[in-house]
Each structure stands twice: as C-alpha cells, then as structure tokens.
PDB file of C-alpha atoms and ligand atoms in Angstrom:
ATOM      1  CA  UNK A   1     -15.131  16.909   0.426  1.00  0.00           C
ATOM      2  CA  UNK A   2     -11.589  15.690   0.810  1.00  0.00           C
ATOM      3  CA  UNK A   3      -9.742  14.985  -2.483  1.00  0.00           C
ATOM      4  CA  UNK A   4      -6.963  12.753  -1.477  1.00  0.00           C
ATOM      5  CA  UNK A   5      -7.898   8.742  -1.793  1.00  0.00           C
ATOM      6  CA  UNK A   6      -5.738   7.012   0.667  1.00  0.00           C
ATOM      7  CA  UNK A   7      -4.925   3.581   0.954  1.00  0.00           C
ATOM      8  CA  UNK A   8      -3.315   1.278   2.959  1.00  0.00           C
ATOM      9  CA  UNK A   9      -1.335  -2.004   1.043  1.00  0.00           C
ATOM     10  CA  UNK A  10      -2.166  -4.430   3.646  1.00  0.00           C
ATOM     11  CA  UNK A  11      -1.406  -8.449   3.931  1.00  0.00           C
ATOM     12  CA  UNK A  12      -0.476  -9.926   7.312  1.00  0.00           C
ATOM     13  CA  UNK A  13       1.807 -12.167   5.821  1.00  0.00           C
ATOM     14  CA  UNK A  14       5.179 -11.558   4.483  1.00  0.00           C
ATOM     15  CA  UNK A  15       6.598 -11.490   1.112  1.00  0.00           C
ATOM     16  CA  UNK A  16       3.608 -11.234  -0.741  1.00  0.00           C
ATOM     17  CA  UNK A  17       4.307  -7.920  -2.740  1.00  0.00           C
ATOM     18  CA  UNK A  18       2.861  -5.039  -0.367  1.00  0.00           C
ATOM     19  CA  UNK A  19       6.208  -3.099  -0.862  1.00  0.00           C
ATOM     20  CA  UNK A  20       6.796  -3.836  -4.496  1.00  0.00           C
ATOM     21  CA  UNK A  21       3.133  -3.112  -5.132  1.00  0.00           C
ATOM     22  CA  UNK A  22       3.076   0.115  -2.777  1.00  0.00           C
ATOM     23  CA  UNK A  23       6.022   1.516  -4.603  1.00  0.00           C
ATOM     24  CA  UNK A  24       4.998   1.027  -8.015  1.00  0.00           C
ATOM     25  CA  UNK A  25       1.691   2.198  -7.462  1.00  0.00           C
ATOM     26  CA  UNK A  26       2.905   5.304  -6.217  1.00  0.00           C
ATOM     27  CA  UNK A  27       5.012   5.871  -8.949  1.00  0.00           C
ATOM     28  CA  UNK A  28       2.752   4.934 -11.881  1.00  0.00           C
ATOM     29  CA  UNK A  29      -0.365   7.250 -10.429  1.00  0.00           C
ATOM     30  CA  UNK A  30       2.250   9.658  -9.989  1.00  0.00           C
ATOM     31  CA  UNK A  31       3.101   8.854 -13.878  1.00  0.00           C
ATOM     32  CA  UNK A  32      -0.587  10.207 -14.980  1.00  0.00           C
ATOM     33  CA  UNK A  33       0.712  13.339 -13.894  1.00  0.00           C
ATOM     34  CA  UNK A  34      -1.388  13.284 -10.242  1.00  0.00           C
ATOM     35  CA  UNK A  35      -0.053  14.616  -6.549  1.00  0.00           C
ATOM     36  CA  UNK A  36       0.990  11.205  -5.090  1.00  0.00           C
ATOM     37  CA  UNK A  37       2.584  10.554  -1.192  1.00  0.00           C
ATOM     38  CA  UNK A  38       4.057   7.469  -0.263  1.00  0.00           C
ATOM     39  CA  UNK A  39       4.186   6.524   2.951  1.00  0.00           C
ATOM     40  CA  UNK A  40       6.480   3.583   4.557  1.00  0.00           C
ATOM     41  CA  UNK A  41       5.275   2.713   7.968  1.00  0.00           C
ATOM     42  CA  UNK A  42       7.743  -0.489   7.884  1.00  0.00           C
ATOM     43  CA  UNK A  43      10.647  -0.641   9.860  1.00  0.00           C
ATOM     44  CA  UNK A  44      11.809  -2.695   7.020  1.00  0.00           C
ATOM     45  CA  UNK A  45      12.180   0.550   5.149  1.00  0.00           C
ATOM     46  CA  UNK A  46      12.118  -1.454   2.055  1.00  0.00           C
ATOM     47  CA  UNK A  47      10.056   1.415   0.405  1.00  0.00           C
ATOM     48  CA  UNK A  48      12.244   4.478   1.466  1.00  0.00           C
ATOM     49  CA  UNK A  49      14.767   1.808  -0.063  1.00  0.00           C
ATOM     50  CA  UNK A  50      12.668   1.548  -3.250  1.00  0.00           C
ATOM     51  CA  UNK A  51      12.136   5.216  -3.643  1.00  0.00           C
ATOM     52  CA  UNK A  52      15.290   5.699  -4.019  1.00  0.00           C
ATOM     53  CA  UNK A  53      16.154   7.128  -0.663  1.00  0.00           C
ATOM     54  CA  UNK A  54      18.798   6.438   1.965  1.00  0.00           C
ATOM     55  CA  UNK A  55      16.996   4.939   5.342  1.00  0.00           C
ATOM     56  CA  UNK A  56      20.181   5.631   7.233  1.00  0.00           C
ATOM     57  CA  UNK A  57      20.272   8.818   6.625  1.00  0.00           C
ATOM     58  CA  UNK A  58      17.274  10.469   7.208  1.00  0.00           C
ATOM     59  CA  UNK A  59      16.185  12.943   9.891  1.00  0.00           C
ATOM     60  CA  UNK A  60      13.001  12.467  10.852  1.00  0.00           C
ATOM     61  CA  UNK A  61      10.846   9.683   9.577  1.00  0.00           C
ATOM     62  CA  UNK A  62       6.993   8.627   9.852  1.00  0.00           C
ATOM     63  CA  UNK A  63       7.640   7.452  13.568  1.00  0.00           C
ATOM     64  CA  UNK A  64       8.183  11.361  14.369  1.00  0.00           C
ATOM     65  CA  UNK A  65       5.218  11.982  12.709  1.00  0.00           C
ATOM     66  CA  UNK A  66       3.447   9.316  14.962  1.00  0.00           C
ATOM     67  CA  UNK A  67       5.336  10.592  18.096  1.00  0.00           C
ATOM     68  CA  UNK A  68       4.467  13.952  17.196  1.00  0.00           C
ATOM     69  CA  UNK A  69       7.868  14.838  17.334  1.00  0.00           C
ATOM     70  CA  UNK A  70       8.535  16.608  14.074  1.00  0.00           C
ATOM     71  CA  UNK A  71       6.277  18.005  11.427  1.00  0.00           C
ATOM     72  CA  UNK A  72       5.208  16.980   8.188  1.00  0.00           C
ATOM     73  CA  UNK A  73       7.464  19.688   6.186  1.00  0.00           C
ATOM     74  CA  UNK A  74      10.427  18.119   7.749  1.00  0.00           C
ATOM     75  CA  UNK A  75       9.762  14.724   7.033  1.00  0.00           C
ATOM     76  CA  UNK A  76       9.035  14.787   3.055  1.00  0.00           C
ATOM     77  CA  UNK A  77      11.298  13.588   1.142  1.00  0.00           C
ATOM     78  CA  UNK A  78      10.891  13.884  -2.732  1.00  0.00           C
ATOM     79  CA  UNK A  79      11.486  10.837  -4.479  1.00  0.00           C
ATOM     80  CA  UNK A  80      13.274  11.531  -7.979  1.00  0.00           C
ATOM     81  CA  UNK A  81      10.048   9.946  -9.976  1.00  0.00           C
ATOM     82  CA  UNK A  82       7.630  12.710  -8.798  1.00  0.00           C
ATOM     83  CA  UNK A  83       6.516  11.929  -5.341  1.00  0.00           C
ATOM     84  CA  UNK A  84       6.360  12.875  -1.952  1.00  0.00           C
ATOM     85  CA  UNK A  85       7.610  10.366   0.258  1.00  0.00           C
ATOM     86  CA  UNK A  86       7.456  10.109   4.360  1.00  0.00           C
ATOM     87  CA  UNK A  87      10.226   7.519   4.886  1.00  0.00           C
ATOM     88  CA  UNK A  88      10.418   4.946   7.603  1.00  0.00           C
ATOM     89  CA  UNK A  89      13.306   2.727   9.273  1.00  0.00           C
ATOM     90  CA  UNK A  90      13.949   0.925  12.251  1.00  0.00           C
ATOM     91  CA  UNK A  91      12.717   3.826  14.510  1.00  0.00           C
ATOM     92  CA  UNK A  92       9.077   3.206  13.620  1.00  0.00           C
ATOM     93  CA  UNK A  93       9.606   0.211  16.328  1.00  0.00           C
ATOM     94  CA  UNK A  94      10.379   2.076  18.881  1.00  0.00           C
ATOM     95  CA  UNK A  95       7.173   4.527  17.785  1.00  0.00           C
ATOM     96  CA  UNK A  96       5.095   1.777  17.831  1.00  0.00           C
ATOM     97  CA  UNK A  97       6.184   0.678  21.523  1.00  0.00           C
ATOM     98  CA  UNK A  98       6.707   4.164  22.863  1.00  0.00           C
ATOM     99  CA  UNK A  99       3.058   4.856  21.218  1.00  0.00           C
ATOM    100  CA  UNK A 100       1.583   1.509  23.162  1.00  0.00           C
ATOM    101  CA  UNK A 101       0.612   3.643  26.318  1.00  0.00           C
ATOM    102  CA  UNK A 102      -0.865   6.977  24.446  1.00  0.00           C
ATOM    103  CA  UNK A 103      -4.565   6.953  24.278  1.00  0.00           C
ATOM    104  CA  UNK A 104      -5.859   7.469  20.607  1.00  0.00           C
ATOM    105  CA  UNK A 105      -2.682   5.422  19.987  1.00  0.00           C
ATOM    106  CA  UNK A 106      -4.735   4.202  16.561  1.00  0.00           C
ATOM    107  CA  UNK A 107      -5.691   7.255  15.473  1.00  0.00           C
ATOM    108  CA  UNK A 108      -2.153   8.880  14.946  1.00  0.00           C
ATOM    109  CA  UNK A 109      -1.573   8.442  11.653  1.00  0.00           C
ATOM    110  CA  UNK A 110      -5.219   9.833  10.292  1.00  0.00           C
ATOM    111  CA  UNK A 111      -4.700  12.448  12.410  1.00  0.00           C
ATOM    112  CA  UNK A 112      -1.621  13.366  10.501  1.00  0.00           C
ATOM    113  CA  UNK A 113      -2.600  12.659   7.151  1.00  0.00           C
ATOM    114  CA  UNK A 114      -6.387  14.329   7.033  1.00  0.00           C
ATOM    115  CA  UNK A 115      -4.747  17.634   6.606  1.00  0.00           C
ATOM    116  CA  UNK A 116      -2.843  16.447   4.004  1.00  0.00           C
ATOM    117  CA  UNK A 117      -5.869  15.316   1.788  1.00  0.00           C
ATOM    118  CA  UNK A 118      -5.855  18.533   0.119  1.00  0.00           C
ATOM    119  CA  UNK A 119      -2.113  18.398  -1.154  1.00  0.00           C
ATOM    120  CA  UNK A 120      -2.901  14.716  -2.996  1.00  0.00           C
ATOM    121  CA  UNK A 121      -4.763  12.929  -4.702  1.00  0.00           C
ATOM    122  CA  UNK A 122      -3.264   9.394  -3.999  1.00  0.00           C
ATOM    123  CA  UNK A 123      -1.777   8.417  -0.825  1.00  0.00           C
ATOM    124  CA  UNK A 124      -0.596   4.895  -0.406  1.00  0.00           C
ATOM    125  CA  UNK A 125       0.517   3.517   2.426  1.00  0.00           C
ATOM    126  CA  UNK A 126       3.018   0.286   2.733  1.00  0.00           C
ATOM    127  CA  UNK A 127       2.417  -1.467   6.107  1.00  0.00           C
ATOM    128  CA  UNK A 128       4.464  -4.348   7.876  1.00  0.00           C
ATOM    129  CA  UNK A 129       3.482  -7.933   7.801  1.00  0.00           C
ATOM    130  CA  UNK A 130       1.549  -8.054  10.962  1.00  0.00           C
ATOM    131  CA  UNK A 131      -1.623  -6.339  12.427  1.00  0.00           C
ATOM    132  CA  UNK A 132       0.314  -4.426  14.535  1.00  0.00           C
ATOM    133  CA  UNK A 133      -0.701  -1.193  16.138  1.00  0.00           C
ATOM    134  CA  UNK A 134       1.261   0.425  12.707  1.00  0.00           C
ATOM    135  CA  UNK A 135      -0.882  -1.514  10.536  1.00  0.00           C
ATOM    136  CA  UNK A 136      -3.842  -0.604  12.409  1.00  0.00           C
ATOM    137  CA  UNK A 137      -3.040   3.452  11.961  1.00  0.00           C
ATOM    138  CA  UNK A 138      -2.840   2.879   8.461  1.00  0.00           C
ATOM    139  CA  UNK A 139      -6.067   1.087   8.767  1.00  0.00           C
ATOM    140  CA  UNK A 140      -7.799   3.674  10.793  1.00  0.00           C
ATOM    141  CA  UNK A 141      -6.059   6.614   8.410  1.00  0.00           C
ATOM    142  CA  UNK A 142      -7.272   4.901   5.233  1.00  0.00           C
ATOM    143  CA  UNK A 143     -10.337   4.732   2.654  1.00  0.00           C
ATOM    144  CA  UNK A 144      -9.603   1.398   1.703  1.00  0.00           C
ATOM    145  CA  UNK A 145      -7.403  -1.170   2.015  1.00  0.00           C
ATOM    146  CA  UNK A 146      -5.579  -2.789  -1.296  1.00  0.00           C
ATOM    147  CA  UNK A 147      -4.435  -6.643  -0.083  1.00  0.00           C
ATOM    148  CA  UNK A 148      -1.497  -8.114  -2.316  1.00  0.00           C
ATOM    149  CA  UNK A 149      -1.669 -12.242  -2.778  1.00  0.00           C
ATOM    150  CA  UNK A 150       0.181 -14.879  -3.827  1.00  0.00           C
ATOM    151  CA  UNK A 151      -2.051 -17.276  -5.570  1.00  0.00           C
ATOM    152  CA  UNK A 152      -0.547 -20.323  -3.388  1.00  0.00           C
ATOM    153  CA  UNK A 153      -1.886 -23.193  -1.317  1.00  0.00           C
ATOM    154  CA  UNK A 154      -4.144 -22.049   1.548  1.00  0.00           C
ATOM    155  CA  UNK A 155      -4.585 -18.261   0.022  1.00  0.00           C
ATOM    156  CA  UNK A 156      -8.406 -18.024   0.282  1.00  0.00           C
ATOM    157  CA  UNK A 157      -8.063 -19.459   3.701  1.00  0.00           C
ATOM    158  CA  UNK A 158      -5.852 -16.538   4.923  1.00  0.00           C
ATOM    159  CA  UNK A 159      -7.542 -14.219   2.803  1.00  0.00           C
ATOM    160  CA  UNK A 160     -10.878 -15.221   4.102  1.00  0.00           C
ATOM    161  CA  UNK A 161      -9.544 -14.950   8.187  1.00  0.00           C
ATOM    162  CA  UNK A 162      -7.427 -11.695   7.938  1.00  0.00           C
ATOM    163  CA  UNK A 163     -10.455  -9.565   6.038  1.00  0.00           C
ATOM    164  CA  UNK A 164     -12.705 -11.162   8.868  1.00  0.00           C
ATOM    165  CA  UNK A 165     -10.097  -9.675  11.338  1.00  0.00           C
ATOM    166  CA  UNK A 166      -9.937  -6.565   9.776  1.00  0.00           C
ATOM    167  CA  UNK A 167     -13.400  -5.743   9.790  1.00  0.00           C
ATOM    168  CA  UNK A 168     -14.173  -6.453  13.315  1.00  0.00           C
ATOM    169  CA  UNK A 169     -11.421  -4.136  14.156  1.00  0.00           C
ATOM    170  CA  UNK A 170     -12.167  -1.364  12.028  1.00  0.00           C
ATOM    171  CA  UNK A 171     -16.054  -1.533  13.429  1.00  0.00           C
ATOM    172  CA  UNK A 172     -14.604   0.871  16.165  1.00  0.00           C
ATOM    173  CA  UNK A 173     -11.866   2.213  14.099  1.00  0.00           C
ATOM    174  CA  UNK A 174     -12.992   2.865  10.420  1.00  0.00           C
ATOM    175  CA  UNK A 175     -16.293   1.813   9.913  1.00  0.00           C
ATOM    176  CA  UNK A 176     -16.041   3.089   6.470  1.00  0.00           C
ATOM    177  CA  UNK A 177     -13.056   1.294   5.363  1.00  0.00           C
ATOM    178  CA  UNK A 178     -13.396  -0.164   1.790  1.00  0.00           C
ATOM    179  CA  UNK A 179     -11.717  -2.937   0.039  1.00  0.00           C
ATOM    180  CA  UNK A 180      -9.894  -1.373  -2.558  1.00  0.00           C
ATOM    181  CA  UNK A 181      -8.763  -4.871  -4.093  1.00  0.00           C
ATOM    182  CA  UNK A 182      -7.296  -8.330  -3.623  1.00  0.00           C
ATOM    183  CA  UNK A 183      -4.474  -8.109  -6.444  1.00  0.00           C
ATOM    184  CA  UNK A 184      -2.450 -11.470  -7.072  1.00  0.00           C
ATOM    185  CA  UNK A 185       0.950 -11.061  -7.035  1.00  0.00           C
ATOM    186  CA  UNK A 186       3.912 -12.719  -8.688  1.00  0.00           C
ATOM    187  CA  UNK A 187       2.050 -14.508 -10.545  1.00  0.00           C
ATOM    188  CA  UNK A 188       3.233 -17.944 -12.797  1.00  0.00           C
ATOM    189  CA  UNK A 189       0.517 -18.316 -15.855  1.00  0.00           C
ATOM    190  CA  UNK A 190       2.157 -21.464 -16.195  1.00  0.00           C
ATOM    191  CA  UNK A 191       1.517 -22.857 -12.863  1.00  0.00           C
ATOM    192  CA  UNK A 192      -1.350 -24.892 -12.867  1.00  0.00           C
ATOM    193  CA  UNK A 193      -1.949 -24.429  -8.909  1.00  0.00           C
ATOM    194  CA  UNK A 194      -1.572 -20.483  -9.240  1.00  0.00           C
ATOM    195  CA  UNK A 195      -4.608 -20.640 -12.424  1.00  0.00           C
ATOM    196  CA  UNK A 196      -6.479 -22.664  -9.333  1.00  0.00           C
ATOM    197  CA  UNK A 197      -6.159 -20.538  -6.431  1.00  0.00           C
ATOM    198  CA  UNK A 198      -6.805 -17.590  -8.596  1.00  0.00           C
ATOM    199  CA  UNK A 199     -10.001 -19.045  -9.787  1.00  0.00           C
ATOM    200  CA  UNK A 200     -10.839 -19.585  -6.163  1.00  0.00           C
ATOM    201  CA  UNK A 201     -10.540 -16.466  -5.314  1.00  0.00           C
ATOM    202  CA  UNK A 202     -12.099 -14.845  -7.633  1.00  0.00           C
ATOM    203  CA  UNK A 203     -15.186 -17.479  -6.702  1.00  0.00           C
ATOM    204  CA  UNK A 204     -15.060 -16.371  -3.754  1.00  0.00           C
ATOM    205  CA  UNK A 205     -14.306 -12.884  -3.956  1.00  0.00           C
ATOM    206  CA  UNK A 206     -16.044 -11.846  -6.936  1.00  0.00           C
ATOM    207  CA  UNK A 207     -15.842  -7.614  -8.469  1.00  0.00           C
ATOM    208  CA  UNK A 208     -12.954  -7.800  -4.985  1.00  0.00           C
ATOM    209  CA  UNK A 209     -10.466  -9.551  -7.271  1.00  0.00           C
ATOM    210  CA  UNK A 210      -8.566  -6.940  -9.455  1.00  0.00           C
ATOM    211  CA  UNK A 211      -8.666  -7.704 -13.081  1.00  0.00           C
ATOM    212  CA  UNK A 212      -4.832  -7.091 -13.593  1.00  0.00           C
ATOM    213  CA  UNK A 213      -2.777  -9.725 -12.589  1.00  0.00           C
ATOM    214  CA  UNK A 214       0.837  -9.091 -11.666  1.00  0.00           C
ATOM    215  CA  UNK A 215       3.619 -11.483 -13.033  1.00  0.00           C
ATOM    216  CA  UNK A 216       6.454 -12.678 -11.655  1.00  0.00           C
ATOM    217  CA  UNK A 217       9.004 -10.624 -13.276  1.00  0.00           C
ATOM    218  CA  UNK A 218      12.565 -10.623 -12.295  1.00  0.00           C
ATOM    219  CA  UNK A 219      12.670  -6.929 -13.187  1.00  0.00           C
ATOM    220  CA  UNK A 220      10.254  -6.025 -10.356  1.00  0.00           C
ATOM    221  CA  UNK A 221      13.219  -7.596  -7.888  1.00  0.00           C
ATOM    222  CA  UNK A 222      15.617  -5.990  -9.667  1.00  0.00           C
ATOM    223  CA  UNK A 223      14.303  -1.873  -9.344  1.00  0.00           C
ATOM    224  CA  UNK A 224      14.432  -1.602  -6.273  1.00  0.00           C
ATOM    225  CA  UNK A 225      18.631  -2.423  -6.278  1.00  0.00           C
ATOM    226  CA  UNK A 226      18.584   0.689  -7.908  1.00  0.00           C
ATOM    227  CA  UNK A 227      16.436   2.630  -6.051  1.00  0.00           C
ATOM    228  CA  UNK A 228      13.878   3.164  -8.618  1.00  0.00           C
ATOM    229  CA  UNK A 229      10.376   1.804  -9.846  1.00  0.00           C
ATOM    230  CA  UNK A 230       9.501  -0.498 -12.558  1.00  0.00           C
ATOM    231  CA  UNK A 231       8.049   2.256 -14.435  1.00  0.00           C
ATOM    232  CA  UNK A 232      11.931   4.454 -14.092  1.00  0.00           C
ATOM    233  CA  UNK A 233      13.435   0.872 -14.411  1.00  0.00           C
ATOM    234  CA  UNK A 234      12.172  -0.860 -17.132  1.00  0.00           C
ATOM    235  CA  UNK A 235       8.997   0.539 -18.246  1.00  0.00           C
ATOM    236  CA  UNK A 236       7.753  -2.307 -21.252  1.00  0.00           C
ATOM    237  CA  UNK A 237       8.715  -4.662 -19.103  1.00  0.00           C
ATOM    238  CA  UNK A 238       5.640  -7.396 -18.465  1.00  0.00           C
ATOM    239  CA  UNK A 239       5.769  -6.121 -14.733  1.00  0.00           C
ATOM    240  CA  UNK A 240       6.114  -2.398 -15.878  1.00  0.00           C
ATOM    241  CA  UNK A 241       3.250  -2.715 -18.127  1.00  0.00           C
ATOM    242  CA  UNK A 242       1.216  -4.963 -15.123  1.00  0.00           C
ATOM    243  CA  UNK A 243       1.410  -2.026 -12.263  1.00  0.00           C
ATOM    244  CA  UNK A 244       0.658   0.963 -14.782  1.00  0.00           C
ATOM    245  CA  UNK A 245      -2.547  -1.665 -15.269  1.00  0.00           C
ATOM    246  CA  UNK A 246      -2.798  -1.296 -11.540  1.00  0.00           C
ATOM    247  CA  UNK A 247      -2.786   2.028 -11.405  1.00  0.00           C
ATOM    248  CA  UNK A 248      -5.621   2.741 -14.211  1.00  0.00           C
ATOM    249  CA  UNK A 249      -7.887   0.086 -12.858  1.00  0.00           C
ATOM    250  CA  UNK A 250      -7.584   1.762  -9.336  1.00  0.00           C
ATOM    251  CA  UNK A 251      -8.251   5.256 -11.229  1.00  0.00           C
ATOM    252  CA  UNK A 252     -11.201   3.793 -13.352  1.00  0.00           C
ATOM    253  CA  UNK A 253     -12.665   2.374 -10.054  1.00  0.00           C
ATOM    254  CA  UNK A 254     -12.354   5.551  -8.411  1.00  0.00           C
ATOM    255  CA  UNK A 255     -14.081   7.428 -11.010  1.00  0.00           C
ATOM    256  CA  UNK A 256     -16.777   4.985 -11.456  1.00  0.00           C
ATOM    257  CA  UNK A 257     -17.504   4.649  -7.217  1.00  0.00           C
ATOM    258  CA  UNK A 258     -17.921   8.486  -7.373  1.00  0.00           C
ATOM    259  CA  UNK A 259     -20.405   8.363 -10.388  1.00  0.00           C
ATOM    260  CA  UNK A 260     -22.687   5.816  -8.301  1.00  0.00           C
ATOM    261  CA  UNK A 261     -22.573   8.261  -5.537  1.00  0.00           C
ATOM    262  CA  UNK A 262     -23.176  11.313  -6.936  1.00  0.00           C
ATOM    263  CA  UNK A 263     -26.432   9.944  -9.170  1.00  0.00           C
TER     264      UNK A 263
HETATM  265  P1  ATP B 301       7.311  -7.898   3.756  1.00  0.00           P
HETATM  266  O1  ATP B 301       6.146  -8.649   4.295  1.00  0.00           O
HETATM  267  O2  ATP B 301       8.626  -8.416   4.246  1.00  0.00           O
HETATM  268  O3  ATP B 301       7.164  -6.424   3.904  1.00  0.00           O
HETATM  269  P2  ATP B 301       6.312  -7.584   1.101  1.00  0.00           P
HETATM  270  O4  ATP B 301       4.952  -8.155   1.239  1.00  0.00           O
HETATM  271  O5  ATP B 301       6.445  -6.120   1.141  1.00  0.00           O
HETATM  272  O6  ATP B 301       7.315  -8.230   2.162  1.00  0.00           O
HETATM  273  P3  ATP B 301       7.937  -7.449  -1.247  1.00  0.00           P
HETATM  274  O7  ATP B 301       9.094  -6.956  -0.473  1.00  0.00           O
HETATM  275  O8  ATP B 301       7.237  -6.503  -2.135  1.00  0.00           O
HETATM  276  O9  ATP B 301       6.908  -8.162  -0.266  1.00  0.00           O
HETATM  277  O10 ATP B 301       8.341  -8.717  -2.137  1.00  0.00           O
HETATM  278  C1  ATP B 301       9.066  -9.802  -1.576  1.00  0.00           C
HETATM  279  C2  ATP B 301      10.198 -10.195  -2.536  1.00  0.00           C
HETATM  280  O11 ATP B 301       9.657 -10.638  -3.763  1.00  0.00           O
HETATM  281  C3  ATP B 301      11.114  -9.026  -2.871  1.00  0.00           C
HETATM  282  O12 ATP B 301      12.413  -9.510  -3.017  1.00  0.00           O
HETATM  283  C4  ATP B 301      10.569  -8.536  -4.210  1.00  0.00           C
HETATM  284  O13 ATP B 301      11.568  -7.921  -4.997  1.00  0.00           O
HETATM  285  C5  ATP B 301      10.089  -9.817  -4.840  1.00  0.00           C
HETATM  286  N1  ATP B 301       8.924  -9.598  -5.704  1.00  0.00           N
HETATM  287  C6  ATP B 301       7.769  -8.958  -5.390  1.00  0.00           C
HETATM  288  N2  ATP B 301       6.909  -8.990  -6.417  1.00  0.00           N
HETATM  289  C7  ATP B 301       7.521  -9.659  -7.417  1.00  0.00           C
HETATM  290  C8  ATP B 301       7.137 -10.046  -8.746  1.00  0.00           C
HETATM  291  N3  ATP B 301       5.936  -9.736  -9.233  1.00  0.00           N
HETATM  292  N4  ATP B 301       8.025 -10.727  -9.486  1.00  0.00           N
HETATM  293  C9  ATP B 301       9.238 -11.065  -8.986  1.00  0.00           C
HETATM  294  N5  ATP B 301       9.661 -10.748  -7.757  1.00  0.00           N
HETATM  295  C10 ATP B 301       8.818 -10.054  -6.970  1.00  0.00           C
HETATM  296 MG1   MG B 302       7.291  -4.906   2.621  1.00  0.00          MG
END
C-alpha cells in the first residue's frame, strides 16, 4: 500500500489560485507536522517563487527529473516552512518539447514520483494553465485532482467541459484518478454574482464542492513577495485561517475515503 496521497492542483485557465492554493496547501499539511513535497511543474515558477526559493538559481529542476537527466536527491530543495520542494522554471518548456517525441512521454512524472510515495504523505503538485503534456504527467502521476475556481460568470460551464476533458483522457492514462475537490477561490461574500455561481456549483457538483471557501485576501498576494506562505506570513489572517481549513478538510476526507474502503 503506498502512503503518499498525491495530487495535482489543476484548472486550465489562468489566474484562478492553483499556485496560491498549491503553496499553501503544502505548507499548512506540512503545519500538522506530516512529510509534505511540493512540486512546481510551471515554467511560471511562481511556486519555487512562493516557497521561498530562487528560480534563477537552481541546478536542476523538475524538467531534469522529466528528462531523466538528474536525480531526485539533487533536485530537492527544502523550503524554510518544512517541505521538500522540486522547483521548476522556464526549462520545464523546453522538457515538455524535448519530451514531445519520447514514448511514455505521459508517464514521466509517475514514474518519478511512485518511489517517492514512501518518503510522504502529501504530495501536491502545481500545474500550468493549459492541458499540456505537463499537466497531463501530473494527471497521470496523481490520485486526484484538486480544481481551484473563481466563482465568476460562465464557471460551471468551464468547470463542466474541462472535467469532461479530463476524464476522457485519463481513461487511458489514470483510470483511477479522483476528484479531490472544486475549491472556490478568491472569493467576495459580498458579491451577489459570486453567492450565485457558488450556489450553482455546488447544484451541480454536489459532496465535489469543498466546504471551505477561500476569500479574497490581500495577504494571500502579498506572501508570496516574501517568499513565504500565508500560514509563515500572516497566520490569523481570514486567508491564513481559510487554507489551514483546506488542509483539514482534505485530511478529514482522506481519513474518511479510507474508512469506507477498509469496512
Ligand atoms: P496561473 O494560471 O498563471 O498559474 P494561478 O491559477 O496559479 O495562475 P495564482 O497565481 O495563484 O493563480 O493567483 C493569481 C493572482 O491572484 C496572484 O497574484 C495571487 O497572488 C492572487 N490571488 C490568488 N488567490 C487570492 C486570494 N484568495 N485573494 C487575493 N489574491 C489572490
Ligand atoms: Mg500558477
């Protein structure tokens, strides 16, 4: 049985909070005191950025990993809030186009992170806006898939459409790929169009919808300027308190999934 619960954050579109979400996930399971990696498979780097590393300076990142041109051990990077991190920058697009003619080109990433299952017990995995042959490794690599939303105009729509695309590519490449969660993002309680999206969706989506909502918090923009998480940040702040929600919902989920399969 492998211990380590990986997930990729997910959303085609930009902007939406995959990166924000990935890296304060990490960092508040890693706050319960659990093994925790963090991958960025963005050339955006944004979460190297937001675990307080230096993209410019690094080695190796995850697009040696997928190239299979460095190992694991000298990739790791230890972020200063308890977790591993495998950092990514621009290189990961030339991975991505140099891994275009390799056969098991989607399998890369699961190939390098099943070994690792013992090691963890959370690994999260931020993935470009696109479903790009990066987002599909994280896809393929993953248990489930957690999709950050903005409650806006059109969100079931594109919602609806990209979990429809997603399944009918993972019926070759992940058959078992859950839905970890649809978790609204940046979220206005005072806008009366975000209440009615969000009641849409959770229509629609039902037990899929997380129950904690993330608010738009200008402290959540401003952590990652320093190179830390909302919980090393600003801890009490509303988004602080919101992703340490996250995080216990996700753990409460997990434990309650493996009590239904285990009676
Ligand atoms: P991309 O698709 O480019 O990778 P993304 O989906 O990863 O984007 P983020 O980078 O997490 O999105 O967020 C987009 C912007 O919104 C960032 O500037 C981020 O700081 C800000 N942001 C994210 N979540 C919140 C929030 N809850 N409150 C306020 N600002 C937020
Ligand atoms: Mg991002």
């Amino acid at each position: 049985m492998s211990k380590a619960r990986i997930i990729a954050v997910a959303n085609q579109k930009g902007g939406v909070g995959k990166t924000t979400t990935s890296v304060n996930l990490a960092a508040a399971l890693a706050d319960t005191g659990a093994k925790v990696l963090l991958v960025d498979l963005d050339p955006q780097g944004n979460a190297t950025t937001g675990a307080g590393i230096d993209k410019r300076a690094l080695e190796a990142t995850t697009c040696e990993l997928l190239l299979r041109e460095a190992e694991f051990a000298q990739i790791v990077q230890r972020s200063p809030e308890n977790y591993d991190l495998l950092p990514g920058n621009g290189d990961l697009t030339a991975a991505e186009i140099r891994l275009m003619d390799e056969s098991g080109r989607e399998q890369r990433l699961k190939q390098a992170l099943d070994p690792l299952r013992e090691r963890y017990a959370w690994i999260v995995i931020d993935c470009p806006p696109s479903l790009s042959l990066l987002t599909l490794n994280a896809l393929a690599a993953a248990d489930s898939v957690l999709v950050p939303t903005q409650c806006e105009f059109l969100a079931l729509e594109g919602l609806t459409a990209m979990l429809g695309t997603i399944e009918a590519l993972m019926k070759r490449l992940n058959p078992s790929l859950q839905v970890e969660g649809i978790v609204r993002t940046m979220y206005d309680l005072r806008n009366n169009l975000d209440n009615a999206v969000s009641a849409d969706l959770q229509a629609h989506f039902g037990e899929r919808v997380l129950r904690t909502v993330i608010p738009r918090n200008v402290r959540l923009a401003e952590a990652p300027s320093h190179g830390q998480s909302i919980i090393a940040y600003d801890r009490a702040s509303r988004g602080g308190i919101a992703y340490l929600g996250l995080a216990g919902e996700i753990v409460r989920r997990r434990r309650e999934r493996k009590k239904t399969e285990t009676s």
